[in-house]
CSV table of C-alpha atoms and ligand atoms in Angstrom, one decimal:
chain,number,residue,atom,x,y,z
A,1,MET,CA,168.0,20.3,129.5
A,2,SER,CA,164.9,21.9,130.9
A,3,THR,CA,162.3,22.7,128.3
A,4,PHE,CA,160.2,24.7,130.7
A,5,GLN,CA,158.2,27.4,128.9
A,6,SER,CA,157.6,30.3,131.3
A,7,PHE,CA,155.2,33.2,130.8
A,8,PRO,CA,155.2,36.8,132.1
A,9,SER,CA,153.8,37.0,135.6
A,10,ASN,CA,150.8,39.1,134.5
A,11,PHE,CA,149.9,36.7,131.7
A,12,VAL,CA,146.1,36.3,131.6
A,13,TRP,CA,145.3,32.5,131.7
A,14,GLY,CA,141.6,32.1,131.1
A,15,ALA,CA,138.8,30.0,129.7
A,16,ALA,CA,135.9,31.1,127.5
A,17,THR,CA,132.2,30.3,127.0
A,18,ALA,CA,129.2,31.9,125.3
A,19,SER,CA,125.7,32.7,126.5
A,20,TYR,CA,123.6,30.5,124.2
A,21,GLN,CA,126.1,27.6,124.4
A,22,ILE,CA,125.9,27.3,128.2
A,23,GLU,CA,123.1,29.3,129.9
A,24,GLY,CA,119.9,27.5,129.1
A,25,ALA,CA,116.9,29.3,130.7
A,26,TRP,CA,116.0,30.3,127.2
A,27,ASP,CA,112.7,31.9,128.1
A,28,GLU,CA,113.1,32.8,131.8
A,29,ASP,CA,112.9,36.0,133.7
A,30,GLY,CA,111.7,38.1,130.9
A,31,LYS,CA,114.3,37.0,128.2
A,32,GLY,CA,113.1,37.6,124.6
A,33,GLU,CA,113.5,35.1,121.8
A,34,SER,CA,116.8,35.0,120.0
A,35,ILE,CA,117.6,33.9,116.4
A,36,TRP,CA,119.2,30.8,117.9
A,37,ASP,CA,116.1,29.9,119.8
A,38,ARG,CA,114.1,30.2,116.6
A,39,PHE,CA,116.7,28.3,114.6
A,40,THR,CA,117.0,25.4,117.0
A,41,HIS,CA,113.3,25.2,117.4
A,42,THR,CA,112.9,24.8,113.7
A,43,PRO,CA,113.5,21.2,112.6
A,44,GLY,CA,116.4,20.4,110.3
A,45,HIS,CA,119.0,22.9,111.4
A,46,VAL,CA,120.9,21.2,114.2
A,47,PHE,CA,122.1,17.7,114.8
A,48,GLU,CA,119.3,15.6,116.1
A,49,GLY,CA,117.2,18.6,116.9
A,50,HIS,CA,119.4,19.6,119.8
A,51,THR,CA,118.6,23.1,121.3
A,52,GLY,CA,120.2,25.4,123.9
A,53,ASP,CA,117.0,25.5,126.0
A,54,VAL,CA,118.8,23.9,128.9
A,55,ALA,CA,122.4,23.5,127.7
A,56,CYS,CA,124.7,23.5,130.8
A,57,ASP,CA,122.0,25.2,132.9
A,58,HIS,CA,124.6,27.8,133.8
A,59,TYR,CA,121.9,30.4,134.3
A,60,HIS,CA,121.0,28.5,137.5
A,61,ARG,CA,124.4,27.0,138.3
A,62,TRP,CA,126.7,29.9,137.9
A,63,PRO,CA,127.8,30.0,141.6
A,64,GLN,CA,129.1,26.4,141.3
A,65,ASP,CA,130.6,27.2,138.0
A,66,ILE,CA,132.6,30.0,139.6
A,67,GLU,CA,133.7,27.6,142.2
A,68,LEU,CA,134.9,25.3,139.4
A,69,MET,CA,136.9,28.1,137.8
A,70,LYS,CA,138.4,29.0,141.2
A,71,SER,CA,139.4,25.4,141.7
A,72,LEU,CA,141.3,25.5,138.4
A,73,GLY,CA,143.0,28.8,139.4
A,74,LEU,CA,141.7,30.7,136.3
A,75,ARG,CA,142.8,34.3,136.3
A,76,ALA,CA,140.1,35.4,133.8
A,77,TYR,CA,136.8,34.2,132.4
A,78,ARG,CA,135.5,35.3,129.0
A,79,PHE,CA,131.7,35.0,128.7
A,80,SER,CA,129.1,36.6,126.5
A,81,ILE,CA,125.9,38.5,127.3
A,82,ALA,CA,122.6,37.4,125.7
A,83,TRP,CA,121.3,40.5,124.1
A,84,PRO,CA,117.6,39.4,124.4
A,85,ARG,CA,117.9,39.0,128.2
A,86,ILE,CA,118.8,42.7,128.3
A,87,LEU,CA,116.6,44.1,125.5
A,88,PRO,CA,113.9,41.4,124.9
A,89,ASP,CA,112.7,43.4,121.8
A,90,GLY,CA,116.2,44.3,120.6
A,91,ARG,CA,115.7,48.0,121.5
A,92,GLY,CA,113.8,50.1,123.9
A,93,ARG,CA,112.5,48.3,127.0
A,94,VAL,CA,115.3,47.1,129.3
A,95,ASN,CA,114.8,43.9,131.3
A,96,GLN,CA,116.3,44.6,134.7
A,97,ALA,CA,116.3,40.9,135.6
A,98,GLY,CA,118.6,40.2,132.7
A,99,LEU,CA,121.1,42.9,133.8
A,100,GLU,CA,120.9,41.7,137.4
A,101,PHE,CA,121.9,38.2,136.3
A,102,TYR,CA,125.1,39.4,134.7
A,103,SER,CA,125.7,41.8,137.5
A,104,ARG,CA,125.6,39.0,140.1
A,105,LEU,CA,127.9,36.9,137.8
A,106,VAL,CA,130.4,39.7,137.6
A,107,ASP,CA,130.4,40.3,141.3
A,108,GLY,CA,130.9,36.6,141.9
A,109,LEU,CA,133.8,36.5,139.6
A,110,LEU,CA,135.5,39.5,141.1
A,111,ALA,CA,134.9,38.1,144.6
A,112,ALA,CA,136.7,34.9,143.4
A,113,GLY,CA,139.6,36.9,142.0
A,114,ILE,CA,138.7,36.1,138.4
A,115,THR,CA,138.8,39.0,135.9
A,116,PRO,CA,135.7,39.1,133.7
A,117,PHE,CA,136.2,39.6,129.9
A,118,VAL,CA,132.8,40.3,128.5
A,119,THR,CA,131.8,39.6,124.9
A,120,LEU,CA,128.8,41.7,123.9
A,121,TYR,CA,127.8,39.7,120.8
A,122,HIS,CA,128.3,36.0,120.5
A,123,TRP,CA,125.5,35.4,118.1
A,124,ASP,CA,122.2,35.5,119.9
A,125,LEU,CA,120.5,38.4,118.1
A,126,PRO,CA,117.0,39.2,119.4
A,127,GLN,CA,114.5,37.7,117.0
A,128,ALA,CA,112.6,41.0,116.8
A,129,LEU,CA,115.7,42.6,115.2
A,130,GLN,CA,115.9,39.7,112.7
A,131,ASP,CA,112.3,40.2,111.8
A,132,ALA,CA,113.2,43.8,111.1
A,133,GLY,CA,116.0,42.8,108.7
A,134,GLY,CA,118.8,41.4,110.9
A,135,TRP,CA,122.4,42.2,110.3
A,136,PRO,CA,122.0,43.0,106.6
A,137,ALA,CA,120.0,46.0,107.8
A,138,ARG,CA,121.9,49.1,108.9
A,139,ALA,CA,119.4,49.7,111.7
A,140,THR,CA,120.8,46.6,113.5
A,141,ALA,CA,124.1,48.3,113.9
A,142,GLU,CA,122.3,51.2,115.6
A,143,ALA,CA,120.5,48.8,117.8
A,144,PHE,CA,123.8,47.2,118.8
A,145,VAL,CA,125.1,50.6,120.0
A,146,GLU,CA,122.1,51.1,122.1
A,147,TYR,CA,122.5,47.6,123.6
A,148,ALA,CA,126.3,48.1,124.2
A,149,GLY,CA,125.4,51.4,125.9
A,150,VAL,CA,122.9,49.8,128.3
A,151,VAL,CA,125.3,46.9,129.2
A,152,SER,CA,128.4,49.0,129.6
A,153,ALA,CA,126.5,51.6,131.7
A,154,ALA,CA,125.3,48.8,134.1
A,155,LEU,CA,128.5,46.8,134.3
A,156,GLY,CA,131.2,49.2,133.3
A,157,ASP,CA,132.2,50.1,136.8
A,158,ARG,CA,133.4,46.5,137.3
A,159,VAL,CA,134.0,45.1,133.9
A,160,LYS,CA,137.2,46.5,132.4
A,161,ASN,CA,137.7,44.2,129.4
A,162,TRP,CA,135.2,44.4,126.6
A,163,ILE,CA,135.0,42.5,123.3
A,164,THR,CA,132.3,43.9,121.0
A,165,HIS,CA,131.9,40.9,118.7
A,166,ASN,CA,132.9,37.3,118.4
A,167,GLU,CA,133.9,36.1,114.9
A,168,PRO,CA,132.2,38.4,112.4
A,169,TRP,CA,132.9,35.9,109.7
A,170,CYS,CA,130.6,33.4,111.4
A,171,VAL,CA,127.9,36.1,112.0
A,172,SER,CA,128.0,37.1,108.3
A,173,ILE,CA,129.3,34.4,105.9
A,174,LEU,CA,128.6,31.2,107.9
A,175,SER,CA,125.1,32.5,108.8
A,176,HIS,CA,124.0,34.4,105.7
A,177,GLN,CA,125.9,32.9,102.8
A,178,ILE,CA,126.6,29.3,103.8
A,179,GLY,CA,123.4,29.1,105.9
A,180,ALA,CA,124.8,26.7,108.6
A,181,HIS,CA,124.1,29.1,111.5
A,182,ALA,CA,121.1,31.2,112.4
A,183,PRO,CA,119.4,32.8,110.6
A,184,GLY,CA,120.3,30.2,107.9
A,185,LEU,CA,120.3,32.4,104.8
A,186,ARG,CA,122.1,31.6,101.5
A,187,ASP,CA,122.7,35.0,100.0
A,188,THR,CA,126.2,36.4,99.5
A,189,GLU,CA,125.2,40.0,99.1
A,190,ALA,CA,123.2,39.8,102.4
A,191,ALA,CA,126.2,38.2,104.0
A,192,LEU,CA,128.6,41.1,103.0
A,193,ARG,CA,126.0,43.7,104.1
A,194,ALA,CA,125.8,41.8,107.4
A,195,ALA,CA,129.6,41.8,107.7
A,196,HIS,CA,129.8,45.6,107.1
A,197,HIS,CA,127.1,46.3,109.7
A,198,VAL,CA,128.7,44.1,112.3
A,199,LEU,CA,132.1,45.9,111.8
A,200,LEU,CA,130.3,49.3,111.8
A,201,SER,CA,128.4,48.5,115.0
A,202,HIS,CA,131.8,47.6,116.6
A,203,GLY,CA,133.3,50.9,115.6
A,204,TRP,CA,130.3,52.9,116.7
A,205,ALA,CA,130.2,51.1,120.1
A,206,VAL,CA,133.8,51.5,121.0
A,207,PRO,CA,133.5,55.2,122.2
A,208,VAL,CA,130.2,54.4,123.9
A,209,ILE,CA,131.8,51.6,126.0
A,210,ARG,CA,134.8,53.8,126.7
A,211,ALA,CA,132.5,56.6,128.0
A,212,ASN,CA,130.6,54.2,130.3
A,213,SER,CA,133.5,52.2,131.5
A,214,PRO,CA,136.5,54.4,132.5
A,215,ASP,CA,139.9,52.8,132.0
A,216,ALA,CA,138.4,49.9,130.2
A,217,GLU,CA,140.2,48.1,127.4
A,218,VAL,CA,138.0,47.5,124.3
A,219,GLY,CA,138.7,45.1,121.4
A,220,ILE,CA,137.1,42.7,119.0
A,221,THR,CA,137.6,39.0,118.3
A,222,LEU,CA,138.1,37.6,114.8
A,223,ASN,CA,138.5,34.0,113.8
A,224,PHE,CA,141.5,33.3,111.7
A,225,GLU,CA,142.7,30.4,109.6
A,226,TRP,CA,146.2,29.9,108.6
A,227,ILE,CA,146.0,29.2,104.9
A,228,ASP,CA,148.5,27.3,102.9
A,229,PRO,CA,148.4,26.4,99.2
A,230,ALA,CA,148.4,22.7,98.7
A,231,CYS,CA,151.4,22.9,96.5
A,232,ARG,CA,153.5,25.4,94.6
A,233,SER,CA,151.3,25.6,91.6
A,234,ALA,CA,150.2,29.1,90.6
A,235,ALA,CA,146.6,27.9,90.7
A,236,ASP,CA,146.9,26.9,94.4
A,237,ALA,CA,148.6,30.1,95.3
A,238,ARG,CA,145.7,32.0,93.8
A,239,MET,CA,143.2,29.9,95.8
A,240,ALA,CA,145.1,30.5,99.0
A,241,ARG,CA,145.2,34.3,98.4
A,242,GLU,CA,141.5,34.3,97.7
A,243,ALA,CA,140.6,32.3,100.8
A,244,ASP,CA,142.8,34.6,102.9
A,245,GLY,CA,141.1,37.7,101.5
A,246,ARG,CA,137.6,36.4,102.2
A,247,PHE,CA,138.3,34.8,105.5
A,248,ASN,CA,140.9,36.9,107.2
A,249,ARG,CA,141.6,40.2,105.5
A,250,TRP,CA,137.9,41.1,104.7
A,251,PHE,CA,137.5,41.7,108.5
A,252,LEU,CA,140.9,42.6,109.6
A,253,ASP,CA,141.8,45.3,107.0
A,254,PRO,CA,138.9,47.7,107.6
A,255,LEU,CA,139.5,47.4,111.4
A,256,TYR,CA,143.1,48.7,110.8
A,257,GLY,CA,142.1,51.5,108.4
A,258,ARG,CA,142.9,49.7,105.2
A,259,HIS,CA,139.4,49.5,103.6
A,260,TYR,CA,138.1,46.2,102.3
A,261,PRO,CA,140.9,44.4,100.4
A,262,ALA,CA,140.8,45.3,96.7
A,263,ASP,CA,141.5,41.7,95.5
A,264,ALA,CA,138.7,40.3,97.6
A,265,VAL,CA,136.3,43.1,96.5
A,266,ALA,CA,137.1,42.2,92.9
A,267,GLY,CA,136.5,38.5,93.6
A,268,TYR,CA,133.0,39.3,94.9
A,269,ALA,CA,132.1,41.4,91.9
A,270,ALA,CA,129.4,39.0,90.6
A,271,ALA,CA,127.7,38.8,94.0
A,272,LEU,CA,127.7,42.6,94.4
A,273,PRO,CA,125.9,44.1,91.4
A,274,ASN,CA,125.8,47.5,93.2
A,275,GLY,CA,129.3,47.3,94.5
A,276,LEU,CA,129.9,48.3,98.1
A,277,ASP,CA,126.9,50.6,98.1
A,278,PHE,CA,126.3,49.8,101.8
A,279,VAL,CA,129.5,51.5,102.7
A,280,LEU,CA,128.5,55.1,103.5
A,281,PRO,CA,130.8,58.1,103.9
A,282,GLY,CA,132.4,58.0,107.3
A,283,ASP,CA,131.8,54.2,107.8
A,284,LEU,CA,135.4,53.2,107.3
A,285,ASP,CA,136.7,55.8,109.7
A,286,ALA,CA,134.2,54.6,112.3
A,287,ILE,CA,135.2,50.9,111.8
A,288,ALA,CA,138.9,51.8,112.3
A,289,ALA,CA,138.3,53.3,115.7
A,290,PRO,CA,141.4,52.6,117.7
A,291,THR,CA,141.1,49.6,120.0
A,292,ASP,CA,143.3,48.3,122.9
A,293,PHE,CA,143.6,44.8,121.7
A,294,LEU,CA,142.8,42.3,119.0
A,295,GLY,CA,141.3,38.9,120.0
A,296,LEU,CA,142.3,36.0,117.9
A,297,ASN,CA,140.4,32.7,117.8
A,298,TYR,CA,142.4,29.9,116.3
A,299,TYR,CA,141.7,26.3,115.7
A,300,SER,CA,143.1,25.0,112.5
A,301,ARG,CA,144.6,25.7,109.1
A,302,ARG,CA,143.0,25.5,105.7
A,303,VAL,CA,144.8,24.0,102.7
A,304,ALA,CA,143.8,25.7,99.5
A,305,ARG,CA,143.7,23.5,96.5
A,306,ASP,CA,142.5,24.2,93.0
A,307,GLU,CA,140.5,21.1,92.1
A,308,GLU,CA,140.9,21.9,88.4
A,309,ALA,CA,144.7,22.5,88.2
A,310,ALA,CA,146.4,19.8,86.2
A,311,ASP,CA,149.7,20.0,88.1
A,312,ASN,CA,148.0,19.7,91.5
A,313,LEU,CA,148.7,17.3,94.3
A,314,PRO,CA,146.3,14.4,94.7
A,315,GLN,CA,143.8,15.0,97.4
A,316,GLU,CA,144.8,11.8,99.3
A,317,ILE,CA,148.2,12.9,100.2
A,318,LEU,CA,146.8,16.0,102.0
A,319,ALA,CA,144.5,14.0,104.2
A,320,ASP,CA,147.1,12.3,106.4
A,321,ARG,CA,147.3,14.7,109.3
A,322,PRO,CA,145.9,14.4,112.9
A,323,ARG,CA,142.5,15.9,113.2
A,324,THR,CA,140.2,16.7,116.0
A,325,GLU,CA,136.7,15.3,116.0
A,326,MET,CA,135.4,18.3,114.2
A,327,GLY,CA,137.7,17.1,111.3
A,328,TRP,CA,139.9,20.1,111.9
A,329,GLU,CA,143.7,19.6,111.3
A,330,GLU,CA,145.9,20.1,114.4
A,331,TYR,CA,148.3,22.7,113.2
A,332,PRO,CA,150.0,24.7,116.0
A,333,GLU,CA,152.4,26.2,113.5
A,334,GLY,CA,149.4,28.2,112.2
A,335,LEU,CA,149.0,29.9,115.5
A,336,TYR,CA,152.6,30.9,115.5
A,337,GLY,CA,152.4,32.2,111.9
A,338,LEU,CA,149.2,34.2,112.6
A,339,LEU,CA,150.5,35.8,115.8
A,340,ASN,CA,153.6,37.0,113.9
A,341,TRP,CA,151.6,38.1,110.9
A,342,LEU,CA,149.1,40.1,113.0
A,343,HIS,CA,151.8,41.7,115.1
A,344,PHE,CA,154.3,42.6,112.3
A,345,GLY,CA,151.6,43.4,109.7
A,346,TYR,CA,148.9,45.2,111.7
A,347,ARG,CA,150.5,46.2,115.0
A,348,PRO,CA,147.6,45.9,117.4
A,349,PRO,CA,148.7,47.3,120.8
A,350,LYS,CA,148.1,43.9,122.4
A,351,LEU,CA,146.8,40.5,121.4
A,352,TYR,CA,144.8,37.8,123.2
A,353,VAL,CA,144.1,34.3,122.1
A,354,THR,CA,140.4,34.6,122.9
A,355,GLU,CA,139.7,31.0,121.9
A,356,ASN,CA,141.7,27.9,121.2
A,357,GLY,CA,140.8,24.3,121.9
A,358,ALA,CA,139.8,21.0,120.5
A,359,SER,CA,136.8,18.7,120.3
A,360,PHE,CA,137.4,15.2,121.6
A,361,GLY,CA,134.6,13.1,123.0
A,362,ASN,CA,136.5,11.2,125.8
A,363,GLY,CA,134.2,10.6,128.7
A,364,PRO,CA,134.7,9.4,132.3
A,365,ASP,CA,136.1,5.9,132.9
A,366,ALA,CA,134.9,3.6,135.7
A,367,ALA,CA,136.8,5.7,138.3
A,368,GLY,CA,135.3,8.9,137.0
A,369,ARG,CA,138.5,10.1,135.3
A,370,VAL,CA,138.4,11.8,131.9
A,371,ALA,CA,141.7,11.0,130.2
A,372,ASP,CA,141.6,13.5,127.3
A,373,THR,CA,145.3,13.1,126.4
A,374,ARG,CA,144.9,14.4,122.9
A,375,ARG,CA,143.3,17.7,124.1
A,376,LEU,CA,146.0,18.1,126.6
A,377,ASN,CA,148.7,17.6,123.9
A,378,TYR,CA,146.8,20.0,121.6
A,379,LEU,CA,146.8,22.7,124.2
A,380,ARG,CA,150.4,22.2,125.1
A,381,ASP,CA,151.5,22.4,121.5
A,382,HIS,CA,149.5,25.6,120.9
A,383,PHE,CA,150.7,27.2,124.1
A,384,SER,CA,154.3,26.4,122.9
A,385,ALA,CA,153.5,28.0,119.6
A,386,ALA,CA,152.2,31.1,121.3
A,387,ARG,CA,155.3,31.3,123.6
A,388,GLN,CA,157.6,31.1,120.6
A,389,ALA,CA,155.7,34.0,118.9
A,390,MET,CA,156.1,36.0,122.2
A,391,ASN,CA,159.9,35.4,121.9
A,392,ASN,CA,159.7,37.3,118.6
A,393,GLY,CA,158.2,40.3,120.4
A,394,VAL,CA,154.5,39.5,119.8
A,395,PRO,CA,152.6,41.3,122.6
A,396,LEU,CA,150.4,38.4,123.6
A,397,ALA,CA,148.8,39.3,126.9
A,398,GLY,CA,146.6,36.2,127.5
A,399,TYR,CA,145.1,33.0,126.4
A,400,PHE,CA,141.5,31.7,126.8
A,401,VAL,CA,141.0,28.0,126.3
A,402,TRP,CA,137.8,27.1,124.5
A,403,SER,CA,136.0,26.0,126.4
A,404,LEU,CA,135.6,25.9,130.1
A,405,MET,CA,133.1,23.1,129.8
A,406,ASP,CA,131.4,21.0,127.2
A,407,ASN,CA,128.5,22.8,125.7
A,408,PHE,CA,126.1,23.3,122.8
A,409,GLU,CA,128.3,23.3,119.7
A,410,TRP,CA,125.9,25.2,117.3
A,411,ALA,CA,124.9,23.1,114.3
A,412,GLU,CA,126.7,20.1,115.8
A,413,GLY,CA,124.5,20.2,119.0
A,414,TYR,CA,126.0,18.3,121.9
A,415,ARG,CA,127.8,15.7,119.9
A,416,GLN,CA,131.0,17.7,119.8
A,417,ARG,CA,132.7,18.3,123.2
A,418,PHE,CA,135.3,21.2,123.4
A,419,GLY,CA,135.3,21.4,127.2
A,420,ILE,CA,138.2,21.0,129.5
A,421,VAL,CA,135.5,20.1,132.0
A,422,TRP,CA,133.1,17.2,131.2
A,423,VAL,CA,129.4,17.9,131.4
A,424,ASP,CA,126.9,15.1,132.0
A,425,TYR,CA,123.9,16.7,130.4
A,426,GLU,CA,121.5,14.3,132.2
A,427,THR,CA,122.7,15.2,135.7
A,428,GLN,CA,124.5,18.4,135.0
A,429,GLN,CA,127.5,17.0,136.9
A,430,ARG,CA,130.8,18.6,135.9
A,431,ILE,CA,134.1,16.7,136.0
A,432,PRO,CA,137.4,18.4,135.3
A,433,LYS,CA,139.2,16.4,132.5
A,434,ASP,CA,142.9,15.6,132.6
A,435,SER,CA,143.4,18.7,130.4
A,436,ALA,CA,141.8,20.9,133.0
A,437,LEU,CA,144.0,19.5,135.8
A,438,TRP,CA,147.1,20.0,133.6
A,439,TYR,CA,145.9,23.6,132.8
A,440,ARG,CA,145.5,24.2,136.6
A,441,ASP,CA,149.1,23.2,137.0
A,442,VAL,CA,150.2,25.4,134.1
A,443,ILE,CA,148.5,28.4,135.6
A,444,ALA,CA,149.9,27.7,139.1
A,445,ALA,CA,153.5,27.4,137.6
A,446,ASN,CA,152.9,30.1,135.0
A,447,GLY,CA,154.4,27.7,132.5
A,448,PHE,CA,154.8,24.1,131.5
A,449,GLU,CA,157.3,21.5,130.4
A,450,ALA,CA,157.2,21.6,126.5
A,451,GLN,CA,158.5,18.0,126.3
A,452,PRO,CA,157.3,16.0,129.3
A,453,ASP,CA,159.0,12.7,130.0
B,501,IFM,O1,132.0,26.9,119.8
B,501,IFM,C1,132.6,27.8,119.0
B,501,IFM,C2,132.5,29.2,119.5
B,501,IFM,O2,131.2,29.6,119.8
B,501,IFM,C3,133.1,30.1,118.5
B,501,IFM,N1,134.4,29.7,118.0
B,501,IFM,C4,134.5,28.4,117.6
B,501,IFM,C5,134.0,27.4,118.7
B,501,IFM,C6,134.2,26.0,118.2
B,501,IFM,O3,133.5,25.7,117.0
């Protein structure tokens, strides 16, 4: 019996990257400093002091990279714009050279028959705005709207798919509470202020982008974890609910007009002595601006476990699951669960998987082949999960593999490789891995064998 999983003919098969992770050219052609330039240039933040100064040198090699995408048959390419290339000081003076770089890239993609999906903010805030208070300051949300206006006015005639922000959880909590990403703060209240201003800037920018880019579709990308309690104890169930509130619903609920979730607000009470005083009248309406799609980034699930509970499972029995080299559990069922939950619970008009992929370090063998079988299997299992959710009526319109090529993996530097294309950082040679060649065939056939011989 055939197990061929076919997809709708207009399904958007793509791959994704982000500016700081691939471009390099960190100080060329009038670009201003970003918080990631500052963070990586300060010792102690990133694995072995790696930086994005050169990265994949995509700033200079983009024509070849478009050829690479074409050779894989990609229908769409999701990339982000480096804000400080456009507005080196965050606001005010526009750097035409920066706009021209992205304009050429967009033209090149369109000429190759590849639809550009532009993310406006994938974490490289101009350092000048950080110096003025960064995302915890409301003025940064105003600056974002100015930036979104400049970019959408310049590219909006050709770019018709816009993502305002990538992963507000990372921008706020990971960067301002946990301190693992730029600007490296450890302050929960600042993190929640940052989260609010990121969401607010999204809501304010939506009508501006629509005005500048007629017929465009506009959305936002959140990162989700599927969260399960470790066992059926009440304590674990509480932990799972709390993690879901902080990780998923804190961002999702306000976008869909439901305010910040009351249980999570209560859980943060100690960190918020002044409550949600940063939420001003009108903000929640602005954040809930109707969008055309929701982007979902999915990698793994989290198992919530109350360390203190007496009736809890021992930690060891939870550890025995396949994991990627990031230590993230491979759990395609979580993607299925999340797609159903988002569709039936929130009803976005359309969904995209804007990122999904896995870090495995396999490199070229003597013949130059990169046999990344585990990544290929990971992708196939997750595509299958997505297809199953679509069978339930989930309006999934496309899927972007993370990532087109190996690149700078933030605090992990270059030691984690998420690409379907191998990058030799010494020579900048690109080699499509087995997963890329398989993906090329999936796109060509618009589907795949779920259980290959
Ligand atoms: O590399 C990142 C990307 O920038 C955002 N989402 C998760 C990826 C893997 O960690």
